[in-house]
Short mmCIF file of C-alpha atoms in Angstrom, two decimals:
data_model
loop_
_atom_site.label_atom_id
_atom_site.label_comp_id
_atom_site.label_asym_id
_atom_site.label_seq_id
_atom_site.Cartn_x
_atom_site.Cartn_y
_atom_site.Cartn_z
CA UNK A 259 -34.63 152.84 59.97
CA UNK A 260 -34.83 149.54 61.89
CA UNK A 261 -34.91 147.52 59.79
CA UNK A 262 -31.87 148.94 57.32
CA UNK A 263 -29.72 148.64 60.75
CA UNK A 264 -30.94 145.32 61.50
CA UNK A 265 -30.12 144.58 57.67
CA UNK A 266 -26.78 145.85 57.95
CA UNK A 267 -25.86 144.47 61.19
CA UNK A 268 -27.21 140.33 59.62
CA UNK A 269 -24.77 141.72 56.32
CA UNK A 270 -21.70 141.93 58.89
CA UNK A 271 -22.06 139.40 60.80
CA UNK A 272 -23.20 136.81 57.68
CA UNK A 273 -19.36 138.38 56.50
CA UNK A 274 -17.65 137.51 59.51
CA UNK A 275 -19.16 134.24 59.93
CA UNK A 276 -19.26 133.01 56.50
CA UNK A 277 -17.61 134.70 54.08
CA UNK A 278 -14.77 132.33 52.37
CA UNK A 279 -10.92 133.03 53.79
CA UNK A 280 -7.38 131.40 53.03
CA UNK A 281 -6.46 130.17 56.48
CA UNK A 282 -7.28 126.49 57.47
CA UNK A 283 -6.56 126.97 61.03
CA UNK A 284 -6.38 124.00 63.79
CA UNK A 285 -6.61 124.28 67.43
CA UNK A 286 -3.04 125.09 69.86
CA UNK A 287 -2.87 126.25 73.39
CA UNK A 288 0.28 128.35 73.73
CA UNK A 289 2.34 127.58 77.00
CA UNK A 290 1.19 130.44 79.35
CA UNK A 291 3.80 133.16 79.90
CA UNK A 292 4.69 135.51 82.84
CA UNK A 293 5.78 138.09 80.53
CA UNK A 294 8.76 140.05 81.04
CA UNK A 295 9.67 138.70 84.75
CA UNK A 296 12.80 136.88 85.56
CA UNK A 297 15.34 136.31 82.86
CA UNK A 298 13.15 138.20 81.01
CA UNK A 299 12.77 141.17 83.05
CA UNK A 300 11.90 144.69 81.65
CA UNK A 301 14.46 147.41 81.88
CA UNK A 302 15.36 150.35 79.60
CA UNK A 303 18.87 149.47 78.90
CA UNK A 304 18.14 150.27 75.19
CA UNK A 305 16.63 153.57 75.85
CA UNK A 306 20.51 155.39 75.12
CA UNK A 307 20.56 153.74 71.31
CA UNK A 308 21.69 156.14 68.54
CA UNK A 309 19.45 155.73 65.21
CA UNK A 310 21.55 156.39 61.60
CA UNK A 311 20.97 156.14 58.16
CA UNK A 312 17.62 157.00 58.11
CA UNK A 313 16.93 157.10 54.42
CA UNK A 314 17.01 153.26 54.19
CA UNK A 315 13.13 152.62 54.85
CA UNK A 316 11.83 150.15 57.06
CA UNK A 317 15.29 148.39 57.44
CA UNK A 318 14.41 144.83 58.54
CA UNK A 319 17.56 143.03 57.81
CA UNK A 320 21.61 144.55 58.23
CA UNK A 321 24.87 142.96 57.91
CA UNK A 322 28.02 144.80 59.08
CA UNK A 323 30.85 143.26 57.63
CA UNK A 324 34.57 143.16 58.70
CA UNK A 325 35.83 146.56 57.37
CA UNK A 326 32.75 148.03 58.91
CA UNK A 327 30.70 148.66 55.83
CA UNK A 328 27.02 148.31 56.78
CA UNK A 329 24.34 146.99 54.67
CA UNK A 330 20.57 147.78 55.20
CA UNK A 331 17.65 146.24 52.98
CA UNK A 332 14.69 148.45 52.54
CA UNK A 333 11.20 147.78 51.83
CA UNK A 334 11.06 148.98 48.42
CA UNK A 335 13.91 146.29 47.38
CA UNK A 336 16.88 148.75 47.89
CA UNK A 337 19.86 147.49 49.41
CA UNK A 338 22.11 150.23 51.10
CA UNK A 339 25.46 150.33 51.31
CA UNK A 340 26.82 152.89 54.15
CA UNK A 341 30.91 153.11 55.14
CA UNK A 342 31.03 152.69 58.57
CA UNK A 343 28.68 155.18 60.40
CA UNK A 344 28.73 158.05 58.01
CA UNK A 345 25.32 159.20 57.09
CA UNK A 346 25.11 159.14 53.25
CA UNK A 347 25.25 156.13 51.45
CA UNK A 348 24.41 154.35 47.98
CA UNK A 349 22.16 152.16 46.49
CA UNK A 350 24.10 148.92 45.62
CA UNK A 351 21.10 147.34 44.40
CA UNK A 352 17.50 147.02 44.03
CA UNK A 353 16.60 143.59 43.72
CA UNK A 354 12.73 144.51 42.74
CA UNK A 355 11.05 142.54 45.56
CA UNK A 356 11.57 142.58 49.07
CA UNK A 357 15.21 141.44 50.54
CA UNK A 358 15.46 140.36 53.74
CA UNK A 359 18.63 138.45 55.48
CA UNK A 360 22.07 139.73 54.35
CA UNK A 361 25.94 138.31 54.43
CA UNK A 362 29.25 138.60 52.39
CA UNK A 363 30.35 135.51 50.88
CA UNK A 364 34.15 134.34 50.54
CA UNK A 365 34.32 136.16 47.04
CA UNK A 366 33.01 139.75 48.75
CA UNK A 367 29.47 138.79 47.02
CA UNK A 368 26.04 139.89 49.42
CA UNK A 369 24.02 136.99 49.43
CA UNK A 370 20.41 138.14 49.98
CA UNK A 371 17.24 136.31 50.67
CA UNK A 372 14.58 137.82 48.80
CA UNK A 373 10.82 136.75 49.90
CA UNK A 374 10.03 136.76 46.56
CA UNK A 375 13.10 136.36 44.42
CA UNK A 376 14.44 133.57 46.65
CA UNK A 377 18.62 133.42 47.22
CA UNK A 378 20.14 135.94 45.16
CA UNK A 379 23.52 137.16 45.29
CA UNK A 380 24.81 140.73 44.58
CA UNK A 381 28.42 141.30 43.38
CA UNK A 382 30.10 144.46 44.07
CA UNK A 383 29.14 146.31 40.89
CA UNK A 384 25.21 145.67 41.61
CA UNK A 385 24.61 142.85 39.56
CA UNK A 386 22.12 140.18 40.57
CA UNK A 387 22.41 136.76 40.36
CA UNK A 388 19.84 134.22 40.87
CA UNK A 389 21.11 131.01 43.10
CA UNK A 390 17.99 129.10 44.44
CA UNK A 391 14.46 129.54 43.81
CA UNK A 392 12.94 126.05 44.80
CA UNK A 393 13.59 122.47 46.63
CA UNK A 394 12.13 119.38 46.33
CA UNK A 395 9.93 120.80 43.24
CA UNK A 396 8.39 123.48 45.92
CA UNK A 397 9.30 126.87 45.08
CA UNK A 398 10.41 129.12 47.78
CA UNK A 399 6.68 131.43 48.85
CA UNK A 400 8.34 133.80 51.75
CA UNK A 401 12.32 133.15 51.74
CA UNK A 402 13.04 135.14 54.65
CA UNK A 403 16.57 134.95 56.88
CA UNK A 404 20.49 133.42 56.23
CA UNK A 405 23.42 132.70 57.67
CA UNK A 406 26.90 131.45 55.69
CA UNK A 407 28.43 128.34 57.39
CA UNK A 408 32.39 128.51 57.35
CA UNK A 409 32.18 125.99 54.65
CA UNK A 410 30.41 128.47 52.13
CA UNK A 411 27.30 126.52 52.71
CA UNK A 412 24.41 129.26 53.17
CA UNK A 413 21.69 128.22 55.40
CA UNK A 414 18.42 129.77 54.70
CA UNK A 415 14.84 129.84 55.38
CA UNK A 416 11.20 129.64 53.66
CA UNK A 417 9.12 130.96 56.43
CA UNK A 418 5.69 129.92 54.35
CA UNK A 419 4.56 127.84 51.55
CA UNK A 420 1.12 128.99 51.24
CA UNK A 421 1.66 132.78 52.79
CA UNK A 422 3.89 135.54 51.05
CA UNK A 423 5.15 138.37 53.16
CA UNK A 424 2.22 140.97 52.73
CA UNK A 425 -0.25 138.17 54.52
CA UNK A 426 2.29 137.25 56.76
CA UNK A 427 -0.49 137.33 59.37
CA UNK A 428 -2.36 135.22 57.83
CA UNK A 429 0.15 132.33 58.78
CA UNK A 430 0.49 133.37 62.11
CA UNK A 431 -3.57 133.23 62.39
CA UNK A 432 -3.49 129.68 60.93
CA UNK A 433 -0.93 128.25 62.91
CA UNK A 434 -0.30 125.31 60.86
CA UNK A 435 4.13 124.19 59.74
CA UNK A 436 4.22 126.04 56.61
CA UNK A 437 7.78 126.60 57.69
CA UNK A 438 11.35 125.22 56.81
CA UNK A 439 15.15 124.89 57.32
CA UNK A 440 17.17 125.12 53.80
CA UNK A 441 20.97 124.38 52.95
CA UNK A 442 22.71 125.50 49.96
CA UNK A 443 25.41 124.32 48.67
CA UNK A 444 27.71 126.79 46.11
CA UNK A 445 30.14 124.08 44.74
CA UNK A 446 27.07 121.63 43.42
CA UNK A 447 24.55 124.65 43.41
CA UNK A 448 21.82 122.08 44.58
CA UNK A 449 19.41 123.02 48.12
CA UNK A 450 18.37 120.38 50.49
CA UNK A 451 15.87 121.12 52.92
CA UNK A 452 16.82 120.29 56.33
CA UNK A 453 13.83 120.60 58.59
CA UNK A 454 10.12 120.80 57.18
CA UNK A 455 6.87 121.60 58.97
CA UNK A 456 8.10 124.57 60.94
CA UNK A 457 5.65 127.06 62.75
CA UNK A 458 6.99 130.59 60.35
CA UNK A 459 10.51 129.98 60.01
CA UNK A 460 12.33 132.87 60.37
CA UNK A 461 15.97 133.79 61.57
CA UNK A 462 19.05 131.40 60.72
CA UNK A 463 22.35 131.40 62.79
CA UNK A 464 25.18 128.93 62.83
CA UNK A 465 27.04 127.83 65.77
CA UNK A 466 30.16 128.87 66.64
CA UNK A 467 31.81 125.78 66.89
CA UNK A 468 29.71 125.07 63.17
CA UNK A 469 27.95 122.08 65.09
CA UNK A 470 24.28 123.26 64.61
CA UNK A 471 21.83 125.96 63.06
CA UNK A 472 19.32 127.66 64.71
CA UNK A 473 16.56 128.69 63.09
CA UNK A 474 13.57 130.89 64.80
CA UNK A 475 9.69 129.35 64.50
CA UNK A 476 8.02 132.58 65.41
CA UNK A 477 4.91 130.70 65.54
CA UNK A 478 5.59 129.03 68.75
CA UNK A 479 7.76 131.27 70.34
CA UNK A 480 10.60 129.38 70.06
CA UNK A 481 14.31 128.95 68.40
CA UNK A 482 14.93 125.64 67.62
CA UNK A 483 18.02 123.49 66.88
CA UNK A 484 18.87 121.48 63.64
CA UNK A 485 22.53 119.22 64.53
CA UNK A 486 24.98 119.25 61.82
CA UNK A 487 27.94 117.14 63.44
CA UNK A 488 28.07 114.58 66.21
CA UNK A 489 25.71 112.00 67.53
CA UNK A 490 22.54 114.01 67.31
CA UNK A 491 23.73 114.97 63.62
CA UNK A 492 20.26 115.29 61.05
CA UNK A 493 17.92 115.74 64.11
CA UNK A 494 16.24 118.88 65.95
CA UNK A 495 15.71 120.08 69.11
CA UNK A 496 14.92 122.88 70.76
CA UNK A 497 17.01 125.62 71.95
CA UNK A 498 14.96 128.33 74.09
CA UNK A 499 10.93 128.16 74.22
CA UNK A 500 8.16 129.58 75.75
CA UNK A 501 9.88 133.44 74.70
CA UNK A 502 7.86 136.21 76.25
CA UNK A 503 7.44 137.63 72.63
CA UNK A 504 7.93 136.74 68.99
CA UNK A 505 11.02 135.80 68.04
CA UNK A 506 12.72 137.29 64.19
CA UNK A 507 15.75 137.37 63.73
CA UNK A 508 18.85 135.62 65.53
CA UNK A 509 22.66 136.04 64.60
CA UNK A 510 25.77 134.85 65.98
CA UNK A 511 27.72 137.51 67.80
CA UNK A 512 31.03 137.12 70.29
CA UNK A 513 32.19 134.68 72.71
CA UNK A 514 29.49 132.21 72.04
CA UNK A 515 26.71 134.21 72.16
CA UNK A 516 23.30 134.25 69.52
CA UNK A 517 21.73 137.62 69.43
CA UNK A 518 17.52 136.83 69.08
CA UNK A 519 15.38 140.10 68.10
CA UNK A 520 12.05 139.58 69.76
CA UNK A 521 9.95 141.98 67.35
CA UNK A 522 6.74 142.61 69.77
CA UNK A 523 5.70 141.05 73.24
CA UNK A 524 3.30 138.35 72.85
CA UNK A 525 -0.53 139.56 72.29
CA UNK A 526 -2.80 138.16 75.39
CA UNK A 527 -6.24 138.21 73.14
CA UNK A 528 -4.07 136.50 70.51
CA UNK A 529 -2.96 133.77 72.70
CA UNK A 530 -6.59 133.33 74.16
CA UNK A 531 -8.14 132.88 70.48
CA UNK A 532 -5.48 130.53 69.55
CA UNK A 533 -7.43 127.44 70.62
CA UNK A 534 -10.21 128.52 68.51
CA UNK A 535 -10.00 127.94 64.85
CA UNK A 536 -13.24 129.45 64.34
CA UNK A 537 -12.90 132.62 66.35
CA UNK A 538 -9.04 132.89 64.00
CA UNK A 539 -11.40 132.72 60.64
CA UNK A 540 -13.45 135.96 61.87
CA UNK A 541 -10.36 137.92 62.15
CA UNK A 542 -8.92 136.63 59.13
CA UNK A 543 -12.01 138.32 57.66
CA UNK A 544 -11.55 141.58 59.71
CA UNK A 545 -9.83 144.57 57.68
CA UNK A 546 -6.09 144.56 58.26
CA UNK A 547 -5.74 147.97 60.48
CA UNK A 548 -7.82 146.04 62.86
CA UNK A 549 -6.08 142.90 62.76
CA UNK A 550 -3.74 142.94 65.59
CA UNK A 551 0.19 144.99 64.97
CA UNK A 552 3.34 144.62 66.58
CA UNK A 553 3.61 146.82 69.52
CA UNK A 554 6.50 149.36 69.86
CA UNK A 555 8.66 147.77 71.82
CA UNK A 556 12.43 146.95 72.06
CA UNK A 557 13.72 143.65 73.45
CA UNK A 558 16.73 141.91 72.28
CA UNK A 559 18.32 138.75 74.10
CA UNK A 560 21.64 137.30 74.38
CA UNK A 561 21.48 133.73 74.44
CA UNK A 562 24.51 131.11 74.61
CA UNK A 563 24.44 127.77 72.93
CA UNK A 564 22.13 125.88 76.54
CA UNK A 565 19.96 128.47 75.62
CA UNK A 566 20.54 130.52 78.75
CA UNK A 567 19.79 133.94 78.23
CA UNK A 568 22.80 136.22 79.53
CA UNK A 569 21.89 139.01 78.14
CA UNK A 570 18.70 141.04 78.45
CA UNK A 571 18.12 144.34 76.31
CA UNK A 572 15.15 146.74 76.27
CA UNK A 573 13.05 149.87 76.33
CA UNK A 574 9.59 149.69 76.67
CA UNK A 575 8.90 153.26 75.52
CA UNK A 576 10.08 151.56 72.34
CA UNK A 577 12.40 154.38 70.83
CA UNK A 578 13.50 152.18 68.43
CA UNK A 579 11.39 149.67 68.13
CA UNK A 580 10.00 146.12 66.44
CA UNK A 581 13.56 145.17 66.29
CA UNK A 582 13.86 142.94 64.01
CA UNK A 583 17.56 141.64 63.31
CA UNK A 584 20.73 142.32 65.57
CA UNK A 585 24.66 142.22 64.90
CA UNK A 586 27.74 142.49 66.55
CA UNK A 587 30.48 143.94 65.02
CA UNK A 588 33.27 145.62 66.92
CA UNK A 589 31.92 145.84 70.62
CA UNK A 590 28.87 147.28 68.98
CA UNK A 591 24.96 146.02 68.06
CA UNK A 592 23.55 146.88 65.09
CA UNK A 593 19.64 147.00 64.82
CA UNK A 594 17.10 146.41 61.89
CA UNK A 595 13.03 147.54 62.37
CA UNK A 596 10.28 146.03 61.08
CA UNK A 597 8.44 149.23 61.15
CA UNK A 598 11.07 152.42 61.40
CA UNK A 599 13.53 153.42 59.37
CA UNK A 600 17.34 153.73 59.71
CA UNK A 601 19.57 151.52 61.83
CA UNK A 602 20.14 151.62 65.73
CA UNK A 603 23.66 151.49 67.10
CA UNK A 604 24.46 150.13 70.52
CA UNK A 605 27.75 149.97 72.69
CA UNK A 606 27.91 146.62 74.48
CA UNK A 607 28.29 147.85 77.71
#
């Protein structure tokens, strides 16, 4: 009996030492946090959120657009079209992947990024065009958020090269700028990438004033800034960093303000492995329902264009949680979940 546990046990740990994975990870210390403490602070202003429109599953990205129409898309490729805040809706589309970030365009079209169908764009009667699968000969792996400059130009990310959305972890693990910034352009139908070598690119808002785009690199806990006009115009900063959690998606609400979804709080044994490339290859290898999950927890910040946060949403107890895209419509917040279905609905108080 020895001996077959002392078989077994060299069998799992030759696996987790050895056995071939997909990440190439390198070495980075994360700046320490404090966690939710000072602008950050926890409270449970979110607790009091209404949830709707619960049969659109797992709805990670909503738009809301001027008439009130709200749009949810749901994991199994649906996209659901609800007037105002009445319960039933319809299918609009199914785009047969996974769509993600959502807006109108000029001509009443959704423009979707799919992860794996790229920028699409749904008319009214359902139908789905194809606008942008590729740029600079590298086709699009993990298309993920959007946002439609005032010009019609549609600023987009590719959160991976290498990783599609079911490993999604995978890139987080390996830590390396799979990441990037896209523009597309409707009148010459052509996309330029703007910023390469980000850490998961995922959320995409344009500035009020249409100066800059912001565009979330969840893998360093930051939202970073890519100029469009002025002197800084074709370079990047950064915005807000060291968040307390991961950052998804980020919008532009009222008066100035960029609504950032931080999905989960930042995970300590995470953080402490990150250094270690190694140690990141043996969880790689671990089954996925013990790789580590977003915790349920709701945290949303309001954040003007220094990157001072102004406002500070939450509920730890997570009611509706892993929020994953917020907007403003109306003197109201609308709220996407990675992981529950339906669509939260907030008074800005």
């Amino acid at each position: 009996m020895k001996k077959v546990i002392f078989v077994l046990v060299a069998i799992v740990l030759g696996y987790l030492l050895f056995f071939p994975v997909k990440i190439k990870p390198v070495a980075w210390s994360p700046p320490k946090t404090e966690g939710f403490v000072g602008a950050f602070a926890s409270n449970n202003k979110l607790a009091d959120m209404e949830v709707h429109h619960s049969t659109c599953k797992e709805c990670e990205s909503i738009y809301v657009d001027k008439t009130g129409k709200i749009y949810g898309s749901s994991v199994d490729g649906d996209i659901w079209e609800y007037d105002n805040e009445q319960e039933e809706g319809r299918i609009l589309a199914n785009t047969g992947g996974r769509p993600l970030g959502l807006q109108k365009d000029s001509s009443g079209n959704l423009l979707v990024v799919d992860s794996h169908k790229g920028l699409i764009a749904v008319a009214p009667n359902g139908q789905i065009t194809s606008l942008s699968i590729a740029s600079d000969d590298r086709s699009f792996r993990f298309a993920d958020d959007l946002e439609i400059a005032e010009n019609g130009i549609v600023y987009f990310s590719d959160a991976s090269h290498k990783f599609d959305i079911e490993n999604y972890k995978l890139d987080l693990l390996e830590h390396r700028p799979n990441g990037r910034l896209l523009a597309y352009d409707p009148s010459t139908k052509q996309t330029e990438t703007l910023l390469d070598n980000l850490y998961f690119a995922n959320g995409v808002a344009v500035s009020h004033e249409q100066d800059f785009v912001l565009v979330n690199e969840t893998g360093k806990y930051r939202v970073t800034r890519y100029w469009l006009k002025g002197e800084k115009a074709g370079t990047s900063d950064v915005l807000i960093d060291n968040l307390p959690g991961f950052p998804d998606g980020i919008s532009q609400g009222e008066n100035g303000i960029f609504w950032l979804a931080i999905i989960s709080p930042r995970d300590a044994t995470l953080d402490a492995l990150m250094p270690y490339p190694f140690a990141r290859k043996m969880i790689a290898r671990l089954p996925d329902f013990l790789n580590p999950k977003p915790k349920n927890y709701a945290c949303v910040l309001g954040v003007n264009r220094y990157g001072k946060v102004v406002y500070n949403l939450q509920d730890p107890a997570g009611k509706f949680a892993q929020i994953s895209c917020v907007v403003e419509q109306k003197e109201k917040l609308y709220f996407g979940s990675l992981g529950m279905n339906g669509i939260g609905v907030w008074k800005v108080n």
